[in-house]
Amino acid sequence: MSLFASRAASRAASRAASGAAPARRRSRRRSAPAVVLVLSAALIAPGQASAAPVTSPQPAGGAQPGKHAVATGYGGAVATVDLDASRTAIEVLRKGGNAMDAAVAAGATLGVTEPFVAAIGGGGYMTYYDARRRKVYTVDGRETAPRAMREDSFVDPATGKAIPFEEAVTSGLGVGVPGTLAQWDTALRRFGTRDLGTLLQPAIRVAERGFVVDQEFYDQTAVNQARFNDIVPTRELFLPGGAPPAVGSVFRNPDLARTYRELARKGPGWMYGGGLGREVARTVRTPPVDPKATRNVRPGLMEDGDLGAYRSRTPEPTRVSYRGLDVYGMPPSSSGGSTIGEALNILGEFPLDAKDPVAALHHYLEASKLAYADRGRYVGDPDKVDVPLRELLSKGFARERACLIKPDEAAQAPVPPGSPDGDYAPCAPQAGRAGALPYEGPQTTHLVVADKWGNVVAYNVTIEQFGGSGITVPGRGFILNNELTDFTLQPPAPGAAPDPNLPGPGKRPRSSMAPTLVLEDGRPRLAVGTPGGSTIITTVLQILLNRIDLGMDLPAALAAPRATQRNTPQVFAEQEFIDRYGTALAARGHRLELFPGPPRGTIGAATALEFLRPGLVQAVAEPRRRGGGSALVVRPSR
């Protein structure tokens, strides 16, 4: 039976088993036909059986009490890194809110419990499936550079070189105009059913009552202790008594609770053209550094008008077809959708077999290598540079790139970029110069939500580094981002290839965030994403490979050991991946080394969900990475 015939037979069997009951009518925003989805051969290549679950390769530590990595049931589902955030989303769904309402509420709660990766001082990306319209949308809340920023703003005029990276991070200079609140406002006005003030209430309760400090929160505070100690409001909030809060203690953030309450009354305009925005800009221009500190915390360029000028964007998502499925992602300024899409197009040129995982992983690593070369050369903010997105995602370009992959030999990295010019030969030689992998902060967080109407959200929110810039807005309880360090800090040398990711006024820095939705026949099947900086792309890509090509179920696909190839000489990997596949891949020329982190030996912290059959959803979080995540459903299945 063919793949498509197998899918059709599975859908027919599902309809016969469940009956064809018409969906109840709902309000305009929430109404949707019943989601008719089943776990069928669509996610397993012909002739493959579902693989047994794979043991997670995590370091010691394990999941925190109360967290469950997998939940299956009805009425809606959520997976986040944090139990309080997941509970918030479920509370919203149980009270009749939709997936977008729940995602925003969970994001606000993460601003309390995960303040070093998620805050209203940062930004993010959303992909959203609207069940009534049967269409995928995106909301781009990426931070922007102030209007005074130039290509050489990070260059020290005394040396002609970029300032030390650590000085760019812990500075006002690295702070971009926050986009999170504008993104929430746009998302709720277009797709939500609740107002922001209502959705902030669960987060306010958590901020007031506090939450129990776990090892992950302690570790993230401790790694930042030296720089937090030099910023007065950051020290006062996150280093009570001069040290990180102890594991098992209760951490409260009354300043953030007050900020959220005022935001609930005044709305996002308070940030964009209002008093909160003026406080943010003042803090960026004059960071509140302890006079006794010796750290060079540089002032930033942000003015009040930069916040008033900020707008979130709603660009068309990227879309590629892979093994009969439609994969939607985030378009530039993120490179997530374009790079994953190009790599999938390349992989689609090869018949991958679950019986030969080494060959499949070899092709995954080589496809990633090629796609990253093109990412670095061509992807930036499309409002400021010409991004050849259509050609990067074209089948012709993929075939031209795929012909460079040898079945038994890894190409020496870094490889040069291709030429997405619309003129494709059967097998064109590589041209141009190979480039080094630019630095990108490794930390963000990701969540997924589905509701009972079939709407789905995949959402990355971030302040960039663990702890962002380290600069807390005085009295407001949140840290500002350092997203502008995602720009290339040093302009290219004369005669070098142009860099699409140089700083510029109002420009969005390139990101790798990749909230991804997979549809079959116009209906959602999978949603997946992860933190991890430039490893986000490879983590999402490997999870899709595991699920679609290697036949793993979704929990196994997330737990499986990971490797990341980002056009670097080494393949960085988790220890279990090296133990399991290192010898066989080394025989093909791959040089595997332990991923340096942070945290060392751990790549990503993914969340995902899958529709198993009509109305039945499985939410999946990491079982152990970074302390494990939290998956919940409204009504668990028996």
XYZ file of C-alpha atoms in Angstrom:
638
model
C 0.000 0.000 0.000
C 1.355 3.446 -0.847
C 1.979 6.117 1.778
C -1.020 8.146 0.601
C -3.320 5.105 0.427
C -2.245 4.102 3.902
C -3.101 7.590 5.170
C -6.511 7.539 3.545
C -7.298 4.095 4.953
C -6.307 5.227 8.432
C -8.529 8.312 8.221
C -11.454 6.236 6.988
C -11.016 3.781 9.836
C -10.875 6.631 12.316
C -14.099 8.152 11.012
C -15.845 4.805 11.193
C -14.693 4.244 14.769
C -15.488 7.697 16.090
C -18.599 8.611 14.151
C -19.086 11.794 12.158
C -20.597 14.216 14.647
C -20.788 17.831 13.494
C -18.834 20.332 15.535
C -20.796 22.647 17.807
C -20.883 26.259 16.776
C -18.673 28.554 18.783
C -17.866 32.222 18.825
C -16.284 33.604 15.672
C -12.714 33.389 16.937
C -12.962 29.955 18.520
C -15.238 28.121 16.114
C -13.646 25.269 14.201
C -14.544 21.909 12.720
C -13.526 18.908 14.753
C -9.894 18.009 14.236
C -9.948 14.738 12.311
C -6.422 13.466 12.846
C -4.996 10.041 13.520
C -1.605 8.534 14.094
C -1.087 6.929 10.723
C 1.650 5.928 8.355
C 1.993 9.580 7.356
C 4.652 9.976 10.022
C 6.386 6.678 9.315
C 8.046 5.927 6.007
C 6.710 2.848 4.173
C 7.716 -0.465 5.653
C 8.868 0.993 8.965
C 7.583 0.112 12.396
C 7.478 2.531 15.277
C 10.707 2.323 17.219
C 10.792 1.584 20.929
C 11.207 4.632 23.184
C 14.770 5.815 23.529
C 16.248 6.469 26.946
C 17.065 10.137 27.473
C 20.774 10.907 27.423
C 20.650 13.451 30.226
C 23.209 14.241 32.870
C 22.441 13.664 36.518
C 19.701 15.819 37.971
C 16.457 14.517 36.545
C 13.002 16.024 36.434
C 11.690 18.020 39.377
C 8.838 16.666 41.552
C 5.382 17.230 40.095
C 6.563 17.432 36.510
C 5.513 14.864 33.932
C 7.167 14.772 30.541
C 4.253 13.183 28.666
C 0.513 13.783 28.945
C -2.176 12.446 26.620
C -5.811 13.474 26.613
C -8.619 15.666 25.408
C -9.839 19.254 25.655
C -6.457 20.869 25.124
C -2.796 20.258 25.908
C 0.354 22.163 26.812
C 4.064 21.492 27.208
C 6.503 23.992 28.728
C 9.708 23.798 30.737
C 7.869 24.821 33.913
C 5.015 23.314 35.922
C 3.551 26.691 36.959
C 3.471 27.880 33.342
C 1.827 24.655 32.187
C -0.765 24.908 34.958
C -1.487 28.483 33.902
C -2.163 27.391 30.317
C -4.448 24.573 31.448
C -6.348 26.959 33.729
C -6.997 29.276 30.782
C -8.124 26.385 28.564
C -10.465 25.023 31.239
C -12.081 28.442 31.586
C -12.842 28.556 27.861
C -9.823 30.415 26.541
C -8.226 29.292 23.308
C -4.675 28.233 22.496
C -3.420 31.770 21.926
C -4.884 32.970 25.215
C -3.193 30.082 26.998
C 0.154 30.667 25.273
C 0.253 34.331 26.291
C -0.748 33.524 29.874
C 1.901 30.808 30.065
C 4.484 33.192 28.609
C 3.665 35.753 31.303
C 4.100 33.094 33.988
C 7.443 32.054 32.505
C 8.463 35.685 32.984
C 8.127 34.986 36.715
C 9.500 31.469 37.024
C 12.045 31.563 34.174
C 13.150 35.221 34.403
C 16.609 34.544 32.988
C 15.262 33.324 29.639
C 11.747 34.814 29.360
C 10.627 38.318 30.250
C 8.730 41.319 28.955
C 12.169 42.839 28.473
C 12.727 40.508 25.507
C 10.985 39.206 22.410
C 10.125 36.093 20.471
C 8.344 34.327 17.635
C 5.001 32.525 17.340
C 3.509 30.226 14.762
C -0.236 29.706 15.024
C -2.667 27.328 13.348
C -6.144 28.841 13.102
C -8.566 25.910 12.998
C -11.516 27.933 11.703
C -9.552 29.304 8.772
C -7.366 26.180 8.442
C -4.359 28.433 7.974
C -0.967 29.014 9.616
C 0.044 32.501 10.746
C 3.121 33.959 12.424
C 3.680 36.803 14.866
C 7.191 38.275 14.938
C 8.046 40.010 18.208
C 11.794 40.162 17.602
C 13.596 43.056 19.239
C 14.885 45.897 17.068
C 17.991 48.043 17.209
C 17.541 51.691 18.181
C 17.565 54.230 15.390
C 21.015 55.470 16.448
C 22.671 52.098 15.836
C 25.108 51.728 12.954
C 27.163 48.913 11.425
C 30.152 49.805 13.574
C 28.327 50.546 16.845
C 30.001 47.568 18.528
C 33.453 48.471 17.193
C 35.951 50.097 19.543
C 37.295 53.126 17.642
C 40.590 52.822 19.498
C 41.300 49.369 18.082
C 39.056 49.078 15.035
C 37.891 45.725 16.429
C 34.635 44.645 18.010
C 34.486 45.256 21.730
C 34.927 42.140 23.899
C 31.835 39.999 23.628
C 31.220 39.860 27.367
C 31.188 43.677 27.436
C 28.646 43.743 24.617
C 26.398 41.318 26.533
C 26.408 43.071 29.902
C 25.673 46.521 28.578
C 22.968 48.875 27.451
C 24.497 48.707 23.984
C 23.306 45.115 23.514
C 19.702 45.804 24.533
C 17.140 45.761 21.731
C 13.725 47.404 21.869
C 11.584 44.768 23.652
C 8.962 43.137 21.448
C 7.127 40.721 23.747
C 4.282 42.999 24.822
C 3.629 44.194 21.267
C 3.646 40.569 20.124
C 1.118 39.580 22.809
C -1.082 42.509 21.867
C -1.060 41.621 18.175
C -1.590 37.916 18.864
C -4.528 38.477 21.192
C -6.233 41.057 18.993
C -6.014 38.798 15.947
C -6.432 35.343 17.436
C -7.273 35.506 21.131
C -10.554 35.585 23.047
C -9.365 37.120 26.341
C -7.825 40.496 27.164
C -4.261 40.788 28.380
C -5.281 42.009 31.837
C -7.216 38.804 32.473
C -4.414 36.603 31.174
C -1.845 38.273 33.449
C -3.698 37.297 36.629
C -2.219 33.783 37.041
C 1.297 35.175 36.625
C 0.556 37.902 39.183
C -0.488 35.236 41.696
C 2.723 33.263 41.117
C 4.853 36.413 41.464
C 3.134 37.366 44.719
C 2.964 33.929 46.343
C 6.277 32.769 44.974
C 7.519 29.482 43.622
C 9.916 26.865 44.936
C 13.474 27.334 43.703
C 14.764 24.250 41.883
C 18.296 23.317 40.911
C 17.932 24.832 37.422
C 16.919 28.250 38.797
C 19.739 28.135 41.318
C 22.301 27.177 38.674
C 21.184 29.918 36.293
C 21.464 32.474 39.093
C 24.834 31.194 40.244
C 26.388 31.337 36.776
C 25.376 35.011 36.631
C 26.282 35.920 40.210
C 29.343 38.035 39.453
C 27.673 40.299 36.907
C 24.330 40.385 38.751
C 26.222 41.613 41.802
C 27.439 44.672 39.855
C 23.932 45.803 38.798
C 22.138 47.181 41.850
C 18.476 46.281 41.133
C 19.480 42.881 39.746
C 21.481 42.104 42.871
C 18.659 43.210 45.154
C 16.132 41.012 43.359
C 18.040 37.856 42.453
C 20.813 37.704 45.089
C 18.963 38.073 48.397
C 21.538 38.171 51.169
C 24.260 38.376 48.547
C 23.839 34.826 47.219
C 21.574 32.866 44.863
C 18.340 31.737 46.528
C 18.699 28.252 47.974
C 17.146 25.213 46.334
C 13.845 24.545 48.094
C 13.334 28.158 49.180
C 10.417 30.256 47.948
C 11.243 33.055 45.507
C 8.848 35.982 45.192
C 8.921 38.931 42.805
C 6.585 41.630 44.143
C 8.059 44.215 41.758
C 7.018 42.163 38.734
C 3.589 41.549 40.276
C 3.101 45.325 40.559
C 4.368 45.830 37.010
C 1.947 43.213 35.662
C -0.951 44.796 37.585
C -0.202 48.197 36.135
C 0.221 46.671 32.689
C -3.192 45.011 33.067
C -4.720 48.449 33.661
C -2.776 50.486 31.119
C -2.171 47.981 28.333
C 0.880 47.546 26.078
C 0.905 51.252 25.211
C 2.474 51.760 28.600
C 5.611 50.203 27.100
C 5.366 51.697 23.608
C 5.151 55.436 24.082
C 4.245 55.391 27.772
C 5.888 55.580 31.162
C 7.244 52.038 31.270
C 8.952 52.565 27.943
C 10.603 55.719 29.256
C 11.872 53.758 32.260
C 13.282 51.090 29.957
C 15.041 53.606 27.709
C 16.488 55.464 30.695
C 17.803 52.207 32.159
C 19.442 51.312 28.830
C 21.097 54.706 28.492
C 22.215 54.774 32.129
C 22.605 51.242 33.461
C 22.175 51.145 37.270
C 25.698 49.941 38.044
C 27.097 49.797 41.572
C 29.604 52.690 41.835
C 32.064 50.264 43.433
C 31.941 47.870 40.481
C 34.927 47.689 38.158
C 32.970 46.115 35.309
C 32.703 48.234 32.150
C 28.921 48.362 31.595
C 28.539 50.468 28.479
C 25.544 52.763 27.992
C 23.084 51.998 25.232
C 21.647 54.019 22.366
C 17.918 53.589 23.023
C 15.667 56.644 23.128
C 12.026 56.971 24.127
C 11.017 57.271 20.482
C 12.508 53.876 19.676
C 9.867 52.218 21.820
C 7.086 54.335 20.375
C 8.157 53.312 16.876
C 8.222 49.558 17.575
C 5.759 47.334 15.706
C 5.358 43.554 15.748
C 5.127 41.867 12.344
C 2.889 39.148 10.891
C 4.828 37.782 7.894
C 3.793 34.731 5.892
C 5.256 31.539 7.338
C 7.783 29.429 5.491
C 6.390 26.198 4.057
C 7.971 23.104 2.542
C 6.566 19.689 1.706
C 8.355 16.726 3.282
C 7.288 13.094 2.867
C 3.753 14.261 2.103
C 3.544 16.587 5.107
C 3.533 20.397 5.123
C 6.133 21.898 7.463
C 5.565 25.527 8.449
C 8.131 27.700 10.170
C 9.203 31.185 11.116
C 10.448 33.351 8.218
C 13.265 35.900 8.444
C 14.338 37.702 10.581
C 14.444 34.203 12.058
C 16.539 31.739 10.134
C 14.651 28.844 11.702
C 12.035 28.277 9.023
C 14.346 28.846 6.070
C 17.193 26.659 7.332
C 14.994 23.797 8.518
C 13.022 24.037 5.284
C 16.134 23.944 3.107
C 17.576 21.016 5.057
C 14.309 19.072 4.757
C 14.235 19.741 1.016
C 17.765 18.356 0.776
C 16.880 15.300 2.889
C 13.824 14.744 0.715
C 16.179 13.870 -2.140
C 17.276 10.724 -0.288
C 15.384 7.578 0.766
C 16.121 7.378 4.499
C 15.510 4.078 6.257
C 14.908 3.446 9.963
C 16.816 0.191 9.571
C 19.974 2.193 8.828
C 20.002 5.086 11.337
C 23.695 5.813 10.757
C 23.066 6.576 7.083
C 20.075 8.730 8.010
C 22.101 10.654 10.591
C 24.980 11.102 8.120
C 22.579 12.714 5.648
C 21.033 14.823 8.433
C 24.453 16.174 9.413
C 25.459 16.885 5.820
C 22.156 18.580 4.967
C 22.505 20.739 8.087
C 26.043 21.689 7.091
C 24.916 22.916 3.671
C 21.848 24.752 4.960
C 23.870 26.563 7.621
C 26.347 27.761 4.990
C 23.452 29.354 3.100
C 21.892 30.717 6.271
C 25.048 32.618 7.181
C 25.451 34.108 3.723
C 21.884 35.098 2.868
C 19.528 35.412 5.871
C 18.931 38.632 7.774
C 16.126 41.095 8.477
C 14.080 41.171 5.233
C 13.020 44.746 5.921
C 16.653 45.810 5.650
C 18.375 43.288 3.339
C 17.352 41.249 0.320
C 16.766 37.658 1.481
C 16.282 35.182 -1.416
C 13.790 33.173 0.623
C 11.839 31.697 -2.276
C 14.992 30.326 -3.870
C 16.465 29.078 -0.588
C 13.308 26.979 -0.198
C 13.040 25.896 -3.820
C 13.318 22.252 -4.841
C 15.772 23.166 -7.596
C 18.199 24.714 -5.151
C 17.800 21.736 -2.817
C 18.658 19.305 -5.611
C 21.708 21.343 -6.523
C 22.867 21.245 -2.899
C 21.908 17.605 -2.291
C 24.121 16.370 -5.114
C 27.122 17.462 -3.047
C 26.379 14.899 -0.344
C 28.409 11.717 -0.631
C 26.797 8.653 0.946
C 29.937 7.505 2.762
C 32.048 10.624 3.177
C 31.477 13.834 5.128
C 32.370 17.098 3.408
C 35.115 19.093 5.057
C 33.534 21.984 6.962
C 33.016 24.823 6.762
C 31.575 24.424 3.280
C 30.906 27.394 0.986
C 27.374 28.693 0.427
C 25.439 27.837 -2.685
C 23.932 30.198 -5.260
C 20.145 30.466 -4.833
C 19.820 32.354 -8.098
C 17.073 30.378 -9.852
C 19.487 28.851 -12.379
C 20.120 25.327 -11.141
C 22.310 22.665 -12.695
C 21.943 18.934 -12.023
C 25.043 19.090 -9.833
C 26.774 22.444 -9.564
C 30.182 22.748 -7.904
C 30.382 24.878 -4.798
C 31.503 28.446 -5.216
C 32.390 31.304 -2.936
C 34.130 31.357 0.412
C 33.221 29.307 3.462
C 32.344 31.344 6.517
C 32.737 30.718 10.243
C 29.691 30.149 12.437
C 28.724 33.464 14.051
C 27.983 33.460 17.752
C 24.377 33.336 18.878
C 23.201 33.279 22.476
C 22.097 29.777 23.430
C 19.158 30.460 25.717
C 15.441 30.917 25.184
C 12.407 28.822 26.033
C 9.664 27.207 23.991
C 6.094 26.137 24.649
C 3.303 24.483 22.698
C -0.450 24.694 23.272
C -3.473 23.128 21.576
C -7.112 23.781 22.471
C -10.333 21.810 22.072
C -11.164 23.606 18.830
C -7.947 22.503 17.156
C -6.020 25.792 17.326
C -2.293 25.301 17.957
C 0.508 27.626 19.076
C 4.270 27.062 19.022
C 6.017 29.919 20.820
C 9.652 30.852 21.474
C 10.255 33.686 23.951
C 13.699 34.905 24.976
C 15.985 37.555 26.428
C 18.999 35.870 24.706
C 21.710 34.836 27.220
C 20.909 33.216 30.562
C 20.144 36.456 32.374
C 20.046 38.617 29.246
C 21.977 41.847 29.662
C 21.936 41.400 33.429
C 20.268 44.816 33.713
C 17.003 44.917 35.691
C 14.707 47.900 35.239
C 14.648 49.434 38.736
C 11.491 48.559 40.653
C 9.994 46.602 37.741
C 11.164 43.048 38.417
C 12.353 42.084 34.924
C 15.691 41.879 33.142
C 16.369 43.469 29.774
C 17.562 41.447 26.807
C 20.942 41.422 25.087
C 19.523 40.428 21.684
C 21.589 42.918 19.708
C 24.648 40.754 20.329
C 23.034 38.362 17.828
C 24.199 40.805 15.164
C 27.618 40.339 13.611
C 29.596 42.751 15.766
C 32.496 43.272 13.335
C 31.804 44.429 9.761
C 33.459 42.225 7.102
C 36.851 43.089 5.735
C 37.039 44.919 2.413
C 36.425 42.515 -0.454
C 34.696 39.906 1.729
C 31.166 38.713 1.031
C 28.419 40.965 2.338
C 27.024 40.093 5.761
C 23.212 40.298 5.960
C 23.302 40.403 9.765
C 25.196 43.601 10.514
C 23.671 46.077 12.989
C 21.558 48.895 11.642
C 18.874 51.381 12.701
C 15.561 49.673 13.439
C 16.955 46.331 12.281
C 16.061 42.952 13.750
C 19.050 40.684 14.486
C 18.958 37.250 12.894
C 17.662 34.466 15.107
C 17.534 30.671 14.964
C 14.276 30.339 16.879
C 12.098 27.832 15.079
C 8.567 27.309 16.400
C 7.426 24.713 13.870
C 4.034 23.292 12.851
C 3.539 20.173 10.742
C 0.236 19.713 8.902
C -1.266 16.845 6.975
C -4.078 17.578 4.523
C -4.507 21.012 6.049
C -4.797 19.761 9.642
C -2.171 20.029 12.391
C -0.236 16.894 13.204
C 2.841 18.102 15.106
C 4.083 21.235 16.851
C 7.680 21.425 18.043
C 10.362 23.852 19.140
C 13.254 24.281 21.563
C 15.733 26.714 23.080
C 19.425 26.491 22.247
C 20.602 29.419 20.112
C 21.923 28.230 16.771
C 21.388 24.605 17.855
C 17.615 25.226 17.791
C 17.519 24.492 14.072
C 19.325 21.176 14.305
C 17.334 20.064 17.360
C 13.997 20.660 15.643
C 15.307 19.080 12.449
C 16.565 15.996 14.296
C 13.252 15.581 16.154
C 11.423 15.677 12.813
C 13.884 13.148 11.378
C 13.376 10.887 14.396
C 9.600 11.066 14.171
C 9.020 11.028 10.422
C 11.920 9.006 9.016
C 13.179 6.863 11.886
C 9.712 5.895 13.113
C 10.112 6.904 16.759
C 7.055 7.970 18.682
C 7.109 11.584 19.828
C 8.406 10.985 23.399
C 11.249 8.900 21.993
C 11.959 11.486 19.294
C 12.487 14.151 21.979
C 14.440 11.941 24.337
C 16.828 10.546 21.714
C 20.476 11.706 21.984
C 21.327 14.725 19.865
C 24.067 16.042 17.650
C 24.401 19.427 15.979
C 26.259 20.230 12.756
C 26.246 23.964 11.995
C 28.897 24.032 9.259
C 31.715 23.642 11.756
C 34.717 21.292 11.536
C 33.345 19.320 14.494
C 29.994 17.693 15.055
C 29.069 18.590 18.616
C 26.977 15.954 20.353
C 25.636 14.631 23.613
C 27.632 11.816 25.179
C 25.054 9.112 24.483
C 24.997 10.090 20.812
C 28.789 9.766 20.692
C 28.649 6.423 22.473
C 25.971 5.080 20.167
C 26.930 6.452 16.767
C 30.401 7.991 17.100
C 32.455 5.137 15.689
C 30.200 4.569 12.672
C 29.967 8.277 11.852
C 33.703 8.776 12.342
C 34.235 6.120 9.675
C 32.397 8.482 7.295
C 34.631 11.400 8.228
C 32.600 13.099 10.962
C 34.598 14.401 13.910
C 32.423 14.161 17.009
C 33.090 16.123 20.186
C 31.084 16.646 23.353
C 28.825 19.707 23.112
C 30.507 22.402 25.252
C 27.230 23.978 26.431
C 25.988 25.715 28.345
C 25.004 23.409 29.882
C 27.845 21.091 28.913
C 26.755 17.935 27.141
C 23.108 18.981 26.776
C 21.553 20.248 23.538
C 18.172 21.967 23.718
C 15.112 21.533 25.922
C 12.320 20.822 23.462
C 8.551 20.822 23.824
C 6.160 19.292 21.319
C 2.702 17.912 20.784
C 1.037 15.508 18.387
C -2.561 14.839 17.434
C -3.008 11.077 17.749
C -6.642 10.696 16.702
C -9.756 12.903 16.650
C -9.465 15.262 19.613
C -6.743 13.199 21.303
C -3.489 15.098 21.809
C -0.174 14.018 23.283
C 1.944 16.762 24.842
C 5.638 16.010 25.338
C 8.418 17.810 27.200
C 11.989 16.852 27.959
C 12.161 13.982 30.441
C 15.458 15.155 31.987
C 17.299 17.851 30.029
C 17.584 21.018 32.137
C 15.574 19.469 34.940
C 12.806 18.170 32.706
C 9.700 19.902 31.391
C 5.991 19.796 32.176
C 3.272 18.360 29.934
C -0.403 18.627 30.901
C -3.799 18.047 29.292
C -7.263 19.264 30.239
C -8.793 15.769 30.462
C -6.333 12.875 30.628
C -7.157 9.795 28.580
C -7.640 6.516 30.401
